[in-house]
Short mmCIF file of C-alpha atoms and ligand atoms in Angstrom, two decimals:
data_model
loop_
_atom_site.label_atom_id
_atom_site.label_comp_id
_atom_site.label_asym_id
_atom_site.label_seq_id
_atom_site.Cartn_x
_atom_site.Cartn_y
_atom_site.Cartn_z
CA MET A 47 19.83 -9.62 -6.43
CA ASP A 48 18.39 -6.18 -7.01
CA GLN A 49 17.27 -7.18 -10.49
CA ALA A 50 13.93 -7.71 -12.18
CA VAL A 51 13.07 -11.36 -12.71
CA PRO A 52 13.21 -12.19 -16.41
CA GLY A 53 9.70 -12.78 -17.64
CA ALA A 54 8.07 -10.87 -14.81
CA MET A 55 7.22 -7.98 -17.09
CA ASN A 56 5.00 -6.15 -14.67
CA LEU A 57 3.39 -2.78 -15.10
CA HIS A 58 6.30 -1.01 -13.50
CA ILE A 59 8.93 -2.41 -15.75
CA ALA A 60 6.72 -1.82 -18.78
CA LEU A 61 6.20 1.77 -17.71
CA ALA A 62 9.85 2.30 -17.00
CA ALA A 63 10.67 0.87 -20.43
CA LEU A 64 8.09 3.13 -22.02
CA MET A 65 9.55 6.13 -20.26
CA MET A 66 13.03 5.21 -21.37
CA MET A 67 11.77 4.91 -24.94
CA SER A 68 10.08 8.27 -24.74
CA ALA A 69 13.34 9.67 -23.36
CA VAL A 70 14.96 8.68 -26.65
CA LEU A 71 12.11 10.13 -28.67
CA ALA A 72 11.80 13.30 -26.62
CA PRO A 73 15.22 14.47 -25.48
CA LEU A 74 13.64 16.62 -22.77
CA ALA A 75 12.19 13.65 -20.87
CA ALA A 76 14.50 12.46 -18.10
CA ALA A 77 15.75 8.85 -18.07
CA VAL A 78 14.89 6.71 -15.07
CA ASN A 79 17.71 6.51 -12.55
CA TYR A 80 18.37 3.13 -10.97
CA ASP A 81 21.89 3.87 -9.81
CA GLU A 82 22.21 4.62 -6.09
CA ALA A 83 25.50 6.44 -6.73
CA LYS A 84 23.69 8.87 -9.02
CA VAL A 85 21.02 9.94 -6.55
CA PRO A 86 21.73 13.66 -6.10
CA LYS A 87 22.20 15.03 -2.58
CA TYR A 88 19.07 16.44 -1.00
CA THR A 89 17.96 17.90 2.32
CA LEU A 90 14.68 16.84 3.84
CA PRO A 91 12.41 19.37 5.53
CA ASP A 92 12.57 18.89 9.32
CA PRO A 93 9.22 17.31 10.28
CA LEU A 94 9.30 19.17 13.60
CA VAL A 95 9.76 22.70 12.24
CA MET A 96 6.80 24.97 11.46
CA GLN A 97 6.71 27.05 8.28
CA ASN A 98 7.57 30.11 10.40
CA GLY A 99 10.80 28.43 11.52
CA GLU A 100 9.60 27.56 15.01
CA LYS A 101 10.84 24.19 16.31
CA VAL A 102 8.13 22.09 17.91
CA THR A 103 9.24 20.40 21.13
CA SER A 104 6.02 19.10 22.68
CA ALA A 105 3.48 16.51 21.60
CA GLU A 106 0.77 19.05 22.39
CA THR A 107 2.13 21.64 19.92
CA TRP A 108 2.61 18.96 17.29
CA ARG A 109 -1.06 18.04 17.58
CA SER A 110 -2.55 21.50 17.83
CA LYS A 111 -0.28 23.44 15.45
CA LEU A 112 2.14 21.48 13.31
CA ARG A 113 -0.02 18.51 12.36
CA PRO A 114 -2.83 20.71 10.94
CA GLU A 115 -0.22 22.83 9.14
CA ILE A 116 1.34 19.77 7.47
CA ILE A 117 -2.07 18.38 6.47
CA GLU A 118 -2.83 21.71 4.86
CA LEU A 119 0.51 21.66 3.00
CA PHE A 120 -0.22 18.19 1.59
CA GLN A 121 -3.73 19.29 0.61
CA THR A 122 -2.46 22.41 -1.10
CA HIS A 123 0.64 21.10 -2.83
CA VAL A 124 0.22 17.35 -3.28
CA TYR A 125 -3.15 15.59 -3.09
CA GLY A 126 -5.75 18.40 -3.07
CA LYS A 127 -8.59 19.22 -0.68
CA SER A 128 -11.51 16.85 -0.26
CA PRO A 129 -15.02 17.66 0.90
CA GLY A 130 -16.13 16.17 4.22
CA ARG A 131 -18.84 13.65 4.94
CA PRO A 132 -21.81 14.35 2.63
CA ASP A 133 -25.04 15.24 4.41
CA GLY A 134 -27.42 12.94 2.60
CA MET A 135 -25.24 9.80 2.68
CA THR A 136 -27.06 6.53 3.43
CA PHE A 137 -25.98 2.94 4.13
CA LYS A 138 -27.99 -0.08 3.06
CA LEU A 139 -26.98 -3.53 4.23
CA PHE A 140 -28.27 -5.45 1.23
CA GLU A 141 -26.97 -8.89 2.10
CA THR A 142 -25.84 -10.92 5.11
CA ALA A 143 -24.82 -14.58 4.87
CA ASP A 144 -23.61 -16.55 7.87
CA ASP A 145 -22.34 -19.49 5.86
CA ALA A 146 -19.92 -17.80 3.45
CA LEU A 147 -16.59 -19.35 2.39
CA GLY A 148 -17.60 -22.83 3.39
CA GLY A 149 -18.82 -21.73 6.78
CA LYS A 150 -15.64 -19.84 7.69
CA ALA A 151 -17.13 -16.39 7.38
CA THR A 152 -20.06 -14.09 7.74
CA ARG A 153 -20.37 -12.04 4.57
CA LYS A 154 -22.03 -8.65 4.55
CA GLN A 155 -22.52 -6.37 1.58
CA VAL A 156 -23.38 -2.75 2.08
CA ARG A 157 -24.33 -0.08 -0.44
CA VAL A 158 -23.09 3.36 0.53
CA SER A 159 -25.04 5.99 -1.36
CA PHE A 160 -23.03 9.21 -1.25
CA THR A 161 -25.98 11.49 -1.88
CA GLY A 162 -28.75 9.27 -0.59
CA LYS A 163 -30.37 9.31 -4.05
CA LYS A 164 -31.50 5.93 -5.29
CA ASP A 165 -29.64 6.06 -8.60
CA GLY A 166 -26.92 8.36 -7.32
CA PRO A 167 -23.23 7.55 -6.99
CA GLY A 168 -22.05 5.16 -4.34
CA MET A 169 -19.84 2.25 -3.41
CA ASP A 170 -20.34 -1.34 -2.32
CA ILE A 171 -18.46 -2.53 0.76
CA LEU A 172 -17.84 -6.25 0.99
CA VAL A 173 -17.20 -7.42 4.56
CA TYR A 174 -15.99 -10.81 5.74
CA LEU A 175 -16.01 -11.53 9.47
CA PRO A 176 -14.61 -14.69 10.99
CA ALA A 177 -17.57 -16.99 11.62
CA LYS A 178 -18.61 -17.45 15.21
CA SER A 179 -16.02 -14.96 16.39
CA LYS A 180 -16.54 -12.72 19.35
CA ARG A 181 -17.96 -9.44 18.08
CA PRO A 182 -17.04 -6.68 17.48
CA VAL A 183 -14.15 -7.80 15.27
CA PRO A 184 -10.97 -5.84 14.44
CA MET A 185 -10.70 -5.22 10.71
CA PHE A 186 -8.46 -4.60 7.76
CA ILE A 187 -9.90 -2.37 5.06
CA ASN A 188 -8.49 -2.26 1.57
CA LEU A 189 -9.47 -0.73 -1.75
CA ASN A 190 -9.22 -3.23 -4.60
CA PHE A 191 -8.25 -2.78 -8.23
CA TYR A 192 -10.60 -5.16 -10.05
CA GLY A 193 -13.94 -5.27 -8.25
CA ASN A 194 -15.06 -6.87 -4.98
CA HIS A 195 -15.73 -10.13 -6.81
CA SER A 196 -12.04 -10.30 -7.83
CA ILE A 197 -10.81 -10.97 -4.29
CA SER A 198 -12.46 -14.40 -3.94
CA ARG A 199 -14.30 -17.00 -6.02
CA ASP A 200 -17.18 -16.70 -3.52
CA PRO A 201 -20.28 -16.82 -5.78
CA GLY A 202 -22.21 -14.66 -3.31
CA ILE A 203 -20.21 -11.50 -3.98
CA LYS A 204 -22.16 -9.03 -6.07
CA LEU A 205 -20.49 -8.57 -9.45
CA SER A 206 -19.31 -5.01 -9.86
CA THR A 207 -21.31 -2.83 -12.22
CA SER A 208 -18.78 0.02 -12.27
CA TRP A 209 -16.00 1.03 -14.61
CA MET A 210 -13.56 -1.82 -15.12
CA GLY A 211 -11.33 -0.28 -17.72
CA ARG A 212 -7.66 -0.95 -17.80
CA ARG A 213 -5.99 0.68 -14.80
CA GLY A 214 -4.79 4.08 -15.85
CA GLY A 215 -6.39 3.56 -19.27
CA GLY A 216 -9.37 5.34 -20.71
CA VAL A 217 -11.60 2.39 -21.53
CA VAL A 218 -15.00 2.94 -19.96
CA LYS A 219 -16.31 -0.56 -19.87
CA ASN A 220 -17.58 -2.98 -17.28
CA ARG A 221 -15.87 -6.31 -17.61
CA ALA A 222 -17.11 -8.09 -14.52
CA THR A 223 -18.08 -11.62 -15.48
CA GLU A 224 -18.63 -14.84 -13.56
CA LYS A 225 -15.26 -15.91 -14.91
CA SER A 226 -13.53 -12.93 -13.36
CA ARG A 227 -14.47 -13.98 -9.83
CA GLY A 228 -11.31 -14.47 -7.81
CA SER A 229 -9.06 -13.05 -10.55
CA ASN A 230 -7.05 -11.13 -7.93
CA LYS A 231 -7.41 -13.52 -5.02
CA SER A 232 -3.70 -14.18 -4.61
CA ARG A 233 -3.44 -10.68 -3.09
CA TYR A 234 -6.01 -11.44 -0.39
CA ALA A 235 -4.98 -13.96 2.23
CA ILE A 236 -8.60 -14.22 3.35
CA ASP A 237 -8.31 -17.56 5.15
CA MET A 238 -5.24 -16.42 7.03
CA ILE A 239 -6.85 -13.10 8.01
CA LEU A 240 -10.01 -14.81 9.26
CA SER A 241 -8.15 -17.55 11.10
CA ARG A 242 -6.15 -14.91 12.95
CA GLY A 243 -9.40 -13.38 14.19
CA TYR A 244 -9.62 -10.36 11.89
CA GLY A 245 -12.26 -9.27 9.46
CA LEU A 246 -11.59 -7.94 5.97
CA ALA A 247 -13.52 -5.22 4.19
CA THR A 248 -12.92 -4.17 0.61
CA ILE A 249 -14.26 -1.67 -1.89
CA TYR A 250 -13.63 -1.39 -5.61
CA TYR A 251 -11.73 1.85 -6.13
CA GLY A 252 -13.55 2.42 -9.44
CA ASP A 253 -16.83 2.80 -7.51
CA ILE A 254 -15.38 5.98 -6.01
CA ASP A 255 -13.49 7.37 -8.97
CA PRO A 256 -12.66 5.60 -12.25
CA ASP A 257 -8.89 5.64 -12.73
CA PHE A 258 -8.45 7.62 -15.92
CA HIS A 259 -8.29 11.29 -16.72
CA ASP A 260 -11.56 12.69 -17.98
CA GLY A 261 -11.18 16.20 -16.58
CA PHE A 262 -12.74 15.13 -13.25
CA LYS A 263 -16.24 14.67 -14.64
CA ASN A 264 -16.91 11.11 -13.54
CA GLY A 265 -16.75 9.61 -10.05
CA VAL A 266 -17.22 11.64 -6.91
CA HIS A 267 -15.48 14.70 -8.39
CA GLY A 268 -18.36 15.25 -10.81
CA VAL A 269 -20.83 15.05 -7.94
CA PHE A 270 -19.15 17.14 -5.26
CA ASP A 271 -17.08 19.72 -7.17
CA LYS A 272 -18.64 23.15 -6.99
CA GLY A 273 -18.17 25.97 -9.48
CA ALA A 274 -17.04 25.92 -13.10
CA ALA A 275 -13.27 26.07 -12.65
CA ARG A 276 -11.36 23.63 -10.48
CA PRO A 277 -8.86 25.40 -8.21
CA PRO A 278 -5.24 24.19 -8.35
CA ASP A 279 -5.69 22.54 -4.94
CA ALA A 280 -8.85 20.65 -5.88
CA TRP A 281 -8.80 16.95 -4.99
CA GLY A 282 -7.30 14.47 -7.41
CA SER A 283 -8.13 10.77 -7.60
CA ILE A 284 -5.92 9.70 -4.67
CA SER A 285 -7.78 12.16 -2.44
CA ALA A 286 -11.08 10.85 -3.77
CA TRP A 287 -10.17 7.24 -3.04
CA ALA A 288 -8.98 8.22 0.46
CA TRP A 289 -12.25 10.07 0.99
CA GLY A 290 -14.09 6.86 0.09
CA LEU A 291 -12.15 4.99 2.80
CA SER A 292 -13.32 7.54 5.35
CA ARG A 293 -16.91 7.00 4.19
CA ALA A 294 -16.45 3.28 4.85
CA MET A 295 -15.26 4.20 8.34
CA ASP A 296 -18.48 6.22 8.74
CA TYR A 297 -20.35 2.98 8.03
CA PHE A 298 -18.19 0.90 10.40
CA GLU A 299 -19.16 3.25 13.21
CA THR A 300 -22.76 2.11 12.73
CA ASP A 301 -22.10 -1.65 12.56
CA GLY A 302 -21.98 -3.38 15.94
CA ASP A 303 -20.12 -6.39 14.51
CA ILE A 304 -17.14 -4.24 13.55
CA ASP A 305 -14.64 -2.92 16.07
CA HIS A 306 -14.33 0.54 14.51
CA LYS A 307 -11.62 1.48 17.01
CA ARG A 308 -9.39 -1.25 15.58
CA VAL A 309 -9.47 -0.76 11.83
CA ALA A 310 -6.22 -1.03 9.87
CA VAL A 311 -6.25 0.64 6.47
CA MET A 312 -4.04 -1.23 4.03
CA GLY A 313 -3.38 -0.57 0.35
CA HIS A 314 -1.08 -1.59 -2.46
CA SER A 315 0.76 0.63 -4.90
CA ARG A 316 -1.40 3.63 -5.95
CA LEU A 317 -3.83 2.39 -3.31
CA GLY A 318 -0.94 2.24 -0.81
CA LYS A 319 -0.39 5.95 -1.47
CA THR A 320 -4.13 6.29 -0.86
CA ALA A 321 -3.99 4.33 2.43
CA LEU A 322 -1.27 6.63 3.75
CA TRP A 323 -3.21 9.74 2.81
CA ALA A 324 -6.44 8.35 4.28
CA GLY A 325 -4.71 7.41 7.55
CA ALA A 326 -2.91 10.75 7.69
CA GLN A 327 -6.13 12.74 7.56
CA ASP A 328 -8.54 10.45 9.37
CA GLU A 329 -7.39 9.48 12.84
CA ARG A 330 -10.17 6.94 13.18
CA PHE A 331 -7.90 4.47 11.35
CA ALA A 332 -5.98 2.75 14.14
CA ILE A 333 -3.20 1.33 11.94
CA VAL A 334 -1.96 2.47 8.52
CA ILE A 335 -0.22 0.13 6.08
CA SER A 336 1.26 0.86 2.68
CA ASN A 337 2.41 -1.98 0.46
CA ASN A 338 4.87 -1.03 -2.31
CA SER A 339 3.44 2.51 -2.40
CA GLY A 340 6.43 4.20 -4.03
CA CYS A 341 6.38 7.76 -5.36
CA GLY A 342 3.61 9.83 -3.78
CA GLY A 343 3.39 7.12 -1.09
CA ALA A 344 6.12 6.15 1.35
CA ALA A 345 9.06 6.91 -0.97
CA LEU A 346 10.82 10.23 -0.57
CA SER A 347 10.08 12.57 -3.48
CA ARG A 348 13.48 14.24 -3.23
CA ARG A 349 15.30 11.01 -4.09
CA ASN A 350 15.75 10.71 -7.80
CA PHE A 351 15.49 6.91 -8.02
CA GLY A 352 12.83 5.01 -9.97
CA GLU A 353 9.60 6.94 -10.42
CA THR A 354 9.85 10.70 -9.96
CA VAL A 355 7.32 13.44 -9.33
CA GLY A 356 7.71 14.57 -12.97
CA ALA A 357 7.06 11.05 -14.26
CA ILE A 358 4.06 10.33 -12.06
CA ASN A 359 2.39 13.62 -12.95
CA ALA A 360 3.01 13.04 -16.65
CA ASN A 361 1.66 9.47 -16.65
CA PHE A 362 -1.18 9.95 -14.17
CA PRO A 363 -2.25 13.60 -14.45
CA HIS A 364 -5.43 12.95 -12.44
CA TRP A 365 -3.92 11.42 -9.28
CA PHE A 366 -2.69 14.56 -7.51
CA CYS A 367 -3.79 18.20 -7.44
CA GLU A 368 -2.74 20.61 -10.16
CA ASN A 369 -0.30 22.41 -7.84
CA PHE A 370 1.82 19.25 -7.52
CA LYS A 371 2.84 19.62 -11.18
CA LYS A 372 4.71 22.83 -10.29
CA TYR A 373 7.27 20.61 -8.61
CA ASN A 374 7.91 18.33 -11.59
CA LYS A 375 11.30 19.87 -12.17
CA ARG A 376 11.97 21.44 -8.78
CA VAL A 377 11.14 18.78 -6.28
CA ASN A 378 13.52 20.31 -3.71
CA ASP A 379 11.16 23.28 -3.44
CA LEU A 380 8.30 21.15 -2.14
CA PRO A 381 7.49 22.35 1.40
CA VAL A 382 6.92 18.71 2.42
CA ASP A 383 8.31 15.28 1.68
CA GLN A 384 6.76 11.88 2.22
CA HIS A 385 8.30 11.25 5.68
CA MET A 386 5.97 14.02 6.82
CA LEU A 387 2.99 12.19 5.34
CA ILE A 388 3.91 9.12 7.37
CA ALA A 389 4.46 11.28 10.45
CA LEU A 390 0.85 12.48 10.22
CA SER A 391 -0.27 9.05 11.45
CA ALA A 392 1.74 9.43 14.69
CA PRO A 393 1.46 8.02 17.27
CA ARG A 394 -0.62 5.31 15.56
CA PRO A 395 1.30 2.32 14.19
CA VAL A 396 2.25 2.76 10.55
CA TYR A 397 3.92 0.23 8.26
CA ALA A 398 5.67 0.58 4.92
CA ALA A 399 6.59 -2.50 2.90
CA SER A 400 8.89 -2.80 -0.08
CA ALA A 401 9.85 -5.55 -2.52
CA VAL A 402 13.42 -5.84 -3.70
CA GLU A 403 12.65 -6.16 -7.39
CA ASP A 404 10.20 -3.27 -7.27
CA ARG A 405 12.84 -0.67 -8.02
CA TRP A 406 10.35 1.66 -9.73
CA SER A 407 8.88 2.20 -6.22
CA ASP A 408 12.35 2.93 -4.77
CA PRO A 409 12.57 0.54 -1.79
CA ARG A 410 15.32 2.58 -0.12
CA GLY A 411 13.23 5.73 -0.55
CA GLU A 412 10.30 3.92 1.10
CA PHE A 413 12.51 2.87 4.01
CA LEU A 414 13.85 6.41 4.41
CA GLY A 415 10.35 7.88 4.22
CA ALA A 416 9.30 5.64 7.11
CA LYS A 417 12.48 6.11 9.12
CA ASN A 418 12.49 9.89 8.86
CA ALA A 419 9.02 10.05 10.37
CA GLY A 420 10.75 8.79 13.53
CA PRO A 421 11.37 12.14 15.27
CA VAL A 422 7.63 12.87 15.32
CA TYR A 423 6.84 9.40 16.63
CA ARG A 424 9.45 9.80 19.35
CA LEU A 425 8.11 13.21 20.32
CA MET A 426 4.73 11.51 20.70
CA GLY A 427 6.28 9.07 23.18
CA THR A 428 6.69 5.98 20.97
CA ASP A 429 9.80 4.16 19.78
CA GLY A 430 9.57 5.36 16.17
CA MET A 431 11.48 3.02 13.90
CA ALA A 432 13.83 0.59 15.63
CA ALA A 433 16.43 0.44 12.87
CA ASP A 434 19.11 2.77 11.60
CA GLU A 435 19.86 0.90 8.42
CA MET A 436 17.68 -0.81 5.91
CA PRO A 437 17.08 -4.37 7.13
CA ALA A 438 18.10 -7.46 5.21
CA LEU A 439 15.56 -9.12 2.92
CA ASN A 440 12.68 -10.74 4.80
CA HIS A 441 13.81 -9.32 8.17
CA PRO A 442 10.81 -7.26 9.25
CA ILE A 443 11.06 -4.39 11.70
CA GLN A 444 8.06 -4.37 13.99
CA SER A 445 8.41 -1.14 15.98
CA THR A 446 5.62 1.48 15.99
CA ILE A 447 6.87 2.40 12.53
CA GLY A 448 7.15 -0.98 10.84
CA TYR A 449 9.00 -1.86 7.67
CA HIS A 450 10.08 -4.81 5.60
CA ILE A 451 11.64 -5.48 2.27
CA ARG A 452 10.85 -8.92 0.95
CA ARG A 453 12.04 -11.02 -1.94
CA GLY A 454 10.16 -10.66 -5.21
CA GLY A 455 8.42 -7.91 -7.10
CA HIS A 456 5.55 -5.46 -7.01
CA ASP A 457 2.71 -7.45 -5.47
CA VAL A 458 0.86 -8.31 -2.26
CA THR A 459 1.86 -11.75 -1.01
CA ASP A 460 1.05 -13.97 1.95
CA TYR A 461 4.40 -12.94 3.40
CA ASP A 462 3.18 -9.33 3.49
CA TRP A 463 -0.13 -10.27 5.12
CA GLN A 464 1.62 -12.36 7.77
CA ARG A 465 3.69 -9.30 8.73
CA TYR A 466 0.62 -7.03 8.83
CA LEU A 467 -1.27 -9.49 11.02
CA ASP A 468 1.72 -9.77 13.39
CA PHE A 469 1.98 -5.98 13.43
CA ALA A 470 -1.71 -5.60 14.32
CA ASP A 471 -1.46 -8.34 16.99
CA ASN A 472 1.57 -6.65 18.55
CA HIS A 473 -0.01 -3.25 18.67
CA TYR A 474 -3.39 -4.41 19.88
CA GLY A 475 -1.71 -6.62 22.47
CA ARG A 476 -3.30 -9.74 20.97
CA LYS A 477 -1.67 -13.12 21.15
CA LYS A 478 -0.84 -14.65 17.81
CA LYS A 479 -3.25 -17.46 16.94
CA GLU A 480 -1.57 -20.02 14.71
C1 GCU B 78 2.44 2.68 -11.82
C2 GCU B 78 2.76 3.99 -11.13
C3 GCU B 78 3.02 3.79 -9.65
C4 GCU B 78 1.90 3.02 -9.01
C5 GCU B 78 1.62 1.75 -9.77
C6 GCU B 78 0.39 0.97 -9.32
O1 GCU B 78 3.54 1.86 -11.86
O2 GCU B 78 3.85 4.55 -11.80
O3 GCU B 78 3.17 5.03 -9.01
O4 GCU B 78 2.21 2.76 -7.66
O5 GCU B 78 1.38 2.05 -11.14
O6 GCU B 78 -0.50 1.53 -8.72
O7 GCU B 78 0.35 -0.22 -9.64
#
């Protein structure tokens, strides 16, 4: 069962194959491990122990001392430090339509200008709200991979004018065409989200930082980095994308139609890593959801299964801070592991989702990342994760730390959205509307 579907040659499998090939060519490169029996033993850092050895036993000390310390460790060693909210930032609502999606939605489009300069850098937020719903509306926010116009065929969505190169590739080219509308719509259960009484907001991640390594010249790095040399804890792309999500939250706080106290941040894959990091730092996100986020997301770095820290830093040198590369070959020396990232969202509900064929993302590592955040959640007075063992396929766990592993591969499916909507309903005390 734990096998890739023949023909489903997704990016992960292709990458894994590429890495195995390069392992043959370069004997120093490590082969990918997919054998549970060959995962070396490891010890996780205790998420309730300070760097000075002190054990934290109260929710108050977690909040005032340990949480800031762990954020700092992730900033220094993993993702890098981001600037805060820029002073000159402006929001311009450039479109509102009350008859979008055949009358099912109100569509809003907002230009966030990071510096307030007319031709300066910025991002477009696309917002759908259920038509005629009681306002303000609880929301899901998600960064998308292919432009706002890729999530629906809706002809009213502004075509992206930003970088649309191949993900991870270096092609600087805009490829947004009328034909590309809705090209990624299978990952956005818009009708379901709206009919359950939620809004959906999305932003093209390339508006914030194009996803290729150019020495941090383009995107928000080029605008906000100060000084000639970048320090080893300067923000990488994941931090930049997470920063963009917080800027969207800044906008939500100004929009009376949006319930900014009930915003769930949800992301897939590299953008699932980003959702976790955004939710960890910015407590304004009420719920945090990572879909198939893998290495650098929910999966434990210390587990050598599927993608490793060495592999991710080699293939995507711009995602994390420079310091993270020090751990390529000595991951056990990292002062943190990903269960501590998840714990930073406590006591807010957090969800990690896996897919059984997505072995590159290490489903068991994702489960263990979520589960081992439990002690912090329990200290904060919640139930943590209500499971000791990994659940069976398609048997979701809906405690304050939620988790599921579904059939299929690396993707966002309606099954995933159903679980996230149930999760939000449960935690907001809403009744499920069928
Ligand atoms: C690659 C990468 C993963 C990432 C994924 C994605 O497979 O190795 O870490 O999650 O791309 O973002 O699709």
